[in-house]
Tab-separated table of C-alpha atoms in Angstrom:
chain	number	residue	atom	x	y	z
A	1	UNK	CA	0.003	0.003	-0.003
A	2	UNK	CA	1.106	3.542	-0.672
A	3	UNK	CA	1.179	6.194	2.122
A	4	UNK	CA	-2.170	7.561	1.017
A	5	UNK	CA	-3.854	4.152	1.352
A	6	UNK	CA	-2.236	3.516	4.725
A	7	UNK	CA	-3.612	6.840	5.944
A	8	UNK	CA	-7.021	5.942	4.507
A	9	UNK	CA	-7.139	2.649	6.398
A	10	UNK	CA	-5.803	4.239	9.562
A	11	UNK	CA	-8.633	6.775	9.428
A	12	UNK	CA	-11.206	3.998	8.961
A	13	UNK	CA	-9.663	1.997	11.808
A	14	UNK	CA	-9.743	5.055	14.069
A	15	UNK	CA	-13.473	5.578	13.316
A	16	UNK	CA	-14.214	1.911	14.043
A	17	UNK	CA	-12.428	2.179	17.410
A	18	UNK	CA	-14.433	5.253	18.302
A	19	UNK	CA	-17.711	3.590	17.250
A	20	UNK	CA	-16.808	0.507	19.287
A	21	UNK	CA	-16.164	2.653	22.351
A	22	UNK	CA	-19.557	4.329	21.917
A	23	UNK	CA	-21.226	0.977	21.498
A	24	UNK	CA	-19.720	-0.307	24.772
A	25	UNK	CA	-20.944	2.843	26.513
A	26	UNK	CA	-24.440	2.491	25.133
A	27	UNK	CA	-24.666	-1.280	25.730
A	28	UNK	CA	-22.517	-1.487	28.861
A	29	UNK	CA	-25.280	-3.533	30.504
A	30	UNK	CA	-25.599	-5.842	27.507
A	31	UNK	CA	-22.045	-6.939	26.994
A	32	UNK	CA	-22.889	-9.776	24.563
A	33	UNK	CA	-24.573	-7.344	22.198
A	34	UNK	CA	-21.725	-4.914	22.512
A	35	UNK	CA	-19.232	-7.678	21.785
A	36	UNK	CA	-21.244	-8.866	18.748
A	37	UNK	CA	-21.549	-5.370	17.240
A	38	UNK	CA	-17.902	-4.504	17.840
A	39	UNK	CA	-16.757	-7.870	16.482
A	40	UNK	CA	-18.876	-7.331	13.346
A	41	UNK	CA	-17.251	-3.964	12.740
A	42	UNK	CA	-13.741	-5.364	13.248
A	43	UNK	CA	-14.284	-8.439	11.084
A	44	UNK	CA	-15.787	-6.274	8.372
A	45	UNK	CA	-12.793	-3.949	8.550
A	46	UNK	CA	-10.308	-6.837	8.291
A	47	UNK	CA	-12.304	-8.306	5.395
A	48	UNK	CA	-12.204	-4.997	3.579
A	49	UNK	CA	-8.447	-4.787	3.977
A	50	UNK	CA	-8.057	-8.312	2.603
A	51	UNK	CA	-10.395	-7.638	-0.323
A	52	UNK	CA	-8.917	-4.295	-1.161
A	53	UNK	CA	-6.250	-5.593	-3.584
A	54	UNK	CA	-8.928	-7.462	-5.538
A	55	UNK	CA	-11.061	-4.312	-5.552
A	56	UNK	CA	-8.172	-2.348	-7.032
A	57	UNK	CA	-7.535	-4.986	-9.669
A	58	UNK	CA	-11.208	-4.985	-10.720
A	59	UNK	CA	-11.385	-1.226	-10.766
A	60	UNK	CA	-8.240	-1.027	-12.865
A	61	UNK	CA	-9.625	-3.560	-15.358
A	62	UNK	CA	-12.770	-1.476	-15.769
A	63	UNK	CA	-10.680	1.683	-16.212
A	64	UNK	CA	-8.512	-0.079	-18.822
A	65	UNK	CA	-11.613	-0.915	-20.823
A	66	UNK	CA	-12.783	2.674	-20.519
A	67	UNK	CA	-9.507	4.230	-21.724
A	68	UNK	CA	-9.284	1.709	-24.573
A	69	UNK	CA	-12.756	2.690	-25.783
A	70	UNK	CA	-11.894	6.359	-25.429
A	71	UNK	CA	-8.752	6.036	-27.565
A	72	UNK	CA	-10.503	3.996	-30.199
A	73	UNK	CA	-13.292	6.575	-30.493
A	74	UNK	CA	-11.146	9.660	-30.268
A	75	UNK	CA	-8.242	8.532	-32.486
A	76	UNK	CA	-9.660	5.891	-34.871
A	77	UNK	CA	-6.694	6.098	-37.219
A	78	UNK	CA	-4.042	5.611	-34.586
A	79	UNK	CA	-2.793	2.583	-32.650
A	80	UNK	CA	-1.660	2.903	-29.031
A	81	UNK	CA	0.076	0.977	-26.339
A	82	UNK	CA	-1.502	1.253	-22.867
A	83	UNK	CA	0.256	0.289	-19.657
A	84	UNK	CA	-0.339	-1.342	-17.303
A	85	UNK	CA	-2.967	-3.668	-18.714
A	86	UNK	CA	-3.367	-5.396	-15.321
A	87	UNK	CA	-2.912	-3.527	-12.071
A	88	UNK	CA	0.667	-3.533	-10.795
A	89	UNK	CA	2.068	-2.372	-7.478
A	90	UNK	CA	3.506	1.104	-7.764
A	91	UNK	CA	0.799	2.356	-10.190
A	92	UNK	CA	-2.251	4.423	-9.315
A	93	UNK	CA	-5.509	2.701	-10.113
A	94	UNK	CA	-7.030	4.296	-13.184
A	95	UNK	CA	-3.759	5.923	-14.398
A	96	UNK	CA	-2.234	4.762	-17.631
A	97	UNK	CA	0.897	5.446	-19.652
A	98	UNK	CA	-0.160	5.724	-23.289
A	99	UNK	CA	1.917	6.184	-26.434
A	100	UNK	CA	1.431	5.964	-30.142
A	101	UNK	CA	3.164	2.838	-31.437
A	102	UNK	CA	5.091	5.112	-33.832
A	103	UNK	CA	6.527	7.189	-30.989
A	104	UNK	CA	7.470	4.711	-28.224
A	105	UNK	CA	9.827	7.101	-26.449
A	106	UNK	CA	7.246	9.640	-25.407
A	107	UNK	CA	3.524	9.744	-24.581
A	108	UNK	CA	0.943	10.911	-22.054
A	109	UNK	CA	-0.525	9.955	-18.741
A	110	UNK	CA	-4.284	9.448	-18.883
A	111	UNK	CA	-6.570	9.193	-15.836
A	112	UNK	CA	-10.005	7.637	-15.720
A	113	UNK	CA	-12.077	9.546	-13.157
A	114	UNK	CA	-14.981	8.343	-11.039
A	115	UNK	CA	-17.428	9.457	-13.692
A	116	UNK	CA	-15.492	7.505	-16.385
A	117	UNK	CA	-14.164	10.746	-17.823
A	118	UNK	CA	-10.710	10.367	-19.361
A	119	UNK	CA	-8.325	13.314	-18.898
A	120	UNK	CA	-4.634	13.855	-19.639
A	121	UNK	CA	-2.731	14.597	-16.415
A	122	UNK	CA	0.780	14.841	-17.886
A	123	UNK	CA	3.257	13.716	-20.529
A	124	UNK	CA	6.417	11.637	-20.306
A	125	UNK	CA	9.563	10.882	-22.228
A	126	UNK	CA	11.822	7.824	-22.048
A	127	UNK	CA	14.674	9.388	-23.984
A	128	UNK	CA	17.998	8.484	-22.453
A	129	UNK	CA	20.441	11.235	-21.531
A	130	UNK	CA	21.255	12.529	-25.019
A	131	UNK	CA	24.679	13.057	-26.491
A	132	UNK	CA	25.466	16.651	-27.528
A	133	UNK	CA	24.930	15.622	-31.145
A	134	UNK	CA	21.459	14.278	-30.433
A	135	UNK	CA	20.281	17.026	-28.163
A	136	UNK	CA	18.305	18.716	-30.896
A	137	UNK	CA	15.880	15.763	-30.962
A	138	UNK	CA	14.425	16.998	-27.646
A	139	UNK	CA	12.619	19.651	-29.678
A	140	UNK	CA	10.478	16.954	-31.263
A	141	UNK	CA	8.869	16.435	-27.837
A	142	UNK	CA	8.780	20.040	-26.598
A	143	UNK	CA	8.055	22.028	-29.727
A	144	UNK	CA	4.961	24.199	-29.611
A	145	UNK	CA	2.212	23.417	-27.134
A	146	UNK	CA	2.522	20.679	-24.530
A	147	UNK	CA	2.547	17.195	-25.961
A	148	UNK	CA	-0.875	15.544	-26.415
A	149	UNK	CA	-2.111	12.530	-28.278
A	150	UNK	CA	-2.838	13.424	-31.840
A	151	UNK	CA	-0.518	16.436	-31.697
A	152	UNK	CA	0.501	17.353	-35.197
A	153	UNK	CA	3.929	15.949	-35.937
A	154	UNK	CA	6.704	18.230	-37.078
A	155	UNK	CA	9.312	17.656	-39.741
A	156	UNK	CA	12.592	18.605	-38.092
A	157	UNK	CA	16.018	18.078	-39.626
A	158	UNK	CA	19.454	19.031	-38.284
A	159	UNK	CA	21.477	20.815	-40.932
A	160	UNK	CA	24.573	21.886	-39.009
A	161	UNK	CA	25.945	22.116	-35.484
A	162	UNK	CA	28.486	24.026	-33.398
A	163	UNK	CA	29.779	23.091	-29.935
A	164	UNK	CA	31.882	25.160	-27.523
A	165	UNK	CA	32.096	23.835	-23.967
A	166	UNK	CA	28.609	23.765	-22.511
A	167	UNK	CA	27.020	25.782	-25.330
A	168	UNK	CA	25.565	23.937	-28.320
A	169	UNK	CA	24.038	25.529	-31.372
A	170	UNK	CA	22.051	23.515	-33.895
A	171	UNK	CA	20.922	24.809	-37.267
A	172	UNK	CA	17.607	23.177	-38.085
A	173	UNK	CA	14.767	23.202	-40.555
A	174	UNK	CA	11.405	22.893	-38.843
A	175	UNK	CA	8.613	22.248	-41.292
A	176	UNK	CA	10.936	23.683	-43.974
A	177	UNK	CA	11.532	26.868	-41.975
A	178	UNK	CA	15.114	27.801	-40.964
A	179	UNK	CA	15.741	27.734	-37.246
A	180	UNK	CA	18.526	27.922	-34.672
A	181	UNK	CA	18.320	26.082	-31.305
A	182	UNK	CA	20.744	26.947	-28.499
A	183	UNK	CA	21.272	24.512	-25.637
A	184	UNK	CA	23.362	24.357	-22.526
A	185	UNK	CA	24.781	20.895	-21.855
A	186	UNK	CA	26.810	19.220	-19.126
A	187	UNK	CA	26.952	16.027	-17.077
A	188	UNK	CA	24.737	17.710	-14.534
A	189	UNK	CA	21.956	18.592	-16.906
A	190	UNK	CA	20.839	20.219	-20.126
A	191	UNK	CA	18.199	22.558	-21.423
A	192	UNK	CA	16.992	24.669	-24.310
A	193	UNK	CA	18.207	28.244	-23.976
A	194	UNK	CA	16.485	29.636	-27.071
A	195	UNK	CA	14.753	28.520	-30.224
A	196	UNK	CA	14.298	30.972	-33.016
A	197	UNK	CA	12.636	30.367	-36.388
A	198	UNK	CA	12.880	32.387	-39.558
A	199	UNK	CA	10.815	32.543	-42.727
A	200	UNK	CA	11.106	30.199	-45.639
A	201	UNK	CA	13.783	31.430	-48.084
A	202	UNK	CA	15.185	33.782	-45.453
A	203	UNK	CA	17.641	33.660	-42.494
A	204	UNK	CA	17.570	33.521	-38.739
A	205	UNK	CA	20.030	35.006	-36.246
A	206	UNK	CA	20.602	34.817	-32.512
A	207	UNK	CA	22.983	36.772	-30.283
A	208	UNK	CA	23.968	34.813	-27.171
A	209	UNK	CA	26.841	34.659	-24.690
A	210	UNK	CA	29.209	36.718	-26.793
A	211	UNK	CA	28.482	34.871	-30.060
A	212	UNK	CA	26.394	35.663	-33.103
A	213	UNK	CA	24.759	32.716	-34.797
A	214	UNK	CA	23.356	32.983	-38.336
A	215	UNK	CA	21.687	30.274	-40.387
A	216	UNK	CA	20.538	31.081	-43.944
A	217	UNK	CA	18.029	29.064	-45.887
A	218	UNK	CA	19.502	27.569	-49.057
A	219	UNK	CA	16.762	29.332	-51.084
A	220	UNK	CA	17.883	32.777	-49.754
A	221	UNK	CA	18.501	35.047	-52.731
A	222	UNK	CA	20.928	37.551	-51.145
A	223	UNK	CA	24.696	37.326	-50.723
A	224	UNK	CA	24.779	38.966	-47.281
A	225	UNK	CA	22.541	39.190	-44.260
A	226	UNK	CA	22.219	42.081	-41.825
A	227	UNK	CA	20.923	42.015	-38.269
A	228	UNK	CA	20.933	44.509	-35.401
A	229	UNK	CA	22.886	43.601	-32.268
A	230	UNK	CA	21.901	44.325	-28.676
A	231	UNK	CA	24.485	47.161	-28.538
A	232	UNK	CA	22.736	48.861	-31.436
A	233	UNK	CA	25.381	48.050	-34.026
A	234	UNK	CA	24.571	46.441	-37.340
A	235	UNK	CA	26.089	43.023	-38.081
A	236	UNK	CA	26.661	42.129	-41.707
A	237	UNK	CA	27.990	38.813	-42.896
A	238	UNK	CA	28.628	37.302	-46.311
A	239	UNK	CA	26.582	34.107	-46.702
A	240	UNK	CA	26.952	33.548	-50.428
A	241	UNK	CA	29.053	30.387	-49.964
A	242	UNK	CA	27.590	29.368	-46.613
A	243	UNK	CA	23.874	28.967	-47.232
A	244	UNK	CA	22.540	25.944	-45.403
A	245	UNK	CA	25.422	26.189	-42.947
A	246	UNK	CA	25.609	27.583	-39.445
A	247	UNK	CA	27.736	30.712	-39.233
A	248	UNK	CA	29.245	31.574	-35.829
A	249	UNK	CA	31.041	34.854	-35.165
A	250	UNK	CA	32.663	35.913	-31.905
A	251	UNK	CA	31.588	39.407	-30.875
A	252	UNK	CA	34.351	42.012	-30.888
């Protein structure tokens, strides 16, 4: 049992003790009746504790059927994996990990409520600690709004990359739009610092931690790009031979 269930049974046991005390006070001259009623309460309590695991198993089986029907009705063109099928210790009754069979490394947590309403209570990812070169794939899970079942997939491709210590810059195309993603990365942790997208056939630029990052779409028609820096100066760089590549310049 988890701590919540132990507290639940402790509360019920406390109530039974109090009721038994009241019964003995009421029927103090009829001890046999007091013993019978108190014994009935205690036996019922013990029986409930013994039956409780079976009750959870049955409840979970009903919830599994409910969530299966919900997924089949809501997403008829998709196929899902639902876990656990049978109740297992460590899980909450009525909570399920669900993922599209095409994306086994991330999915959602669905909960079946008392009124058989299915709601999403969170999302999860089983991606292992990524290498610096694979860090950009985290965007597949976090891009846009929070992940939900049926969320429109994105076409994301890494075009180029730059690493310097704990700073990683990835030049990407996201749904054919040029983009730059900046990450911090170390053995202690990692995270997305900034993601900036440009327009198709154009360029995107980011100024961060003393560096200027520029990525130009291969369909860009110009030979140079110009962007304003935080200090008010204009930054101009020749991209004629570097389209589709990540350009990194150290600020002077």
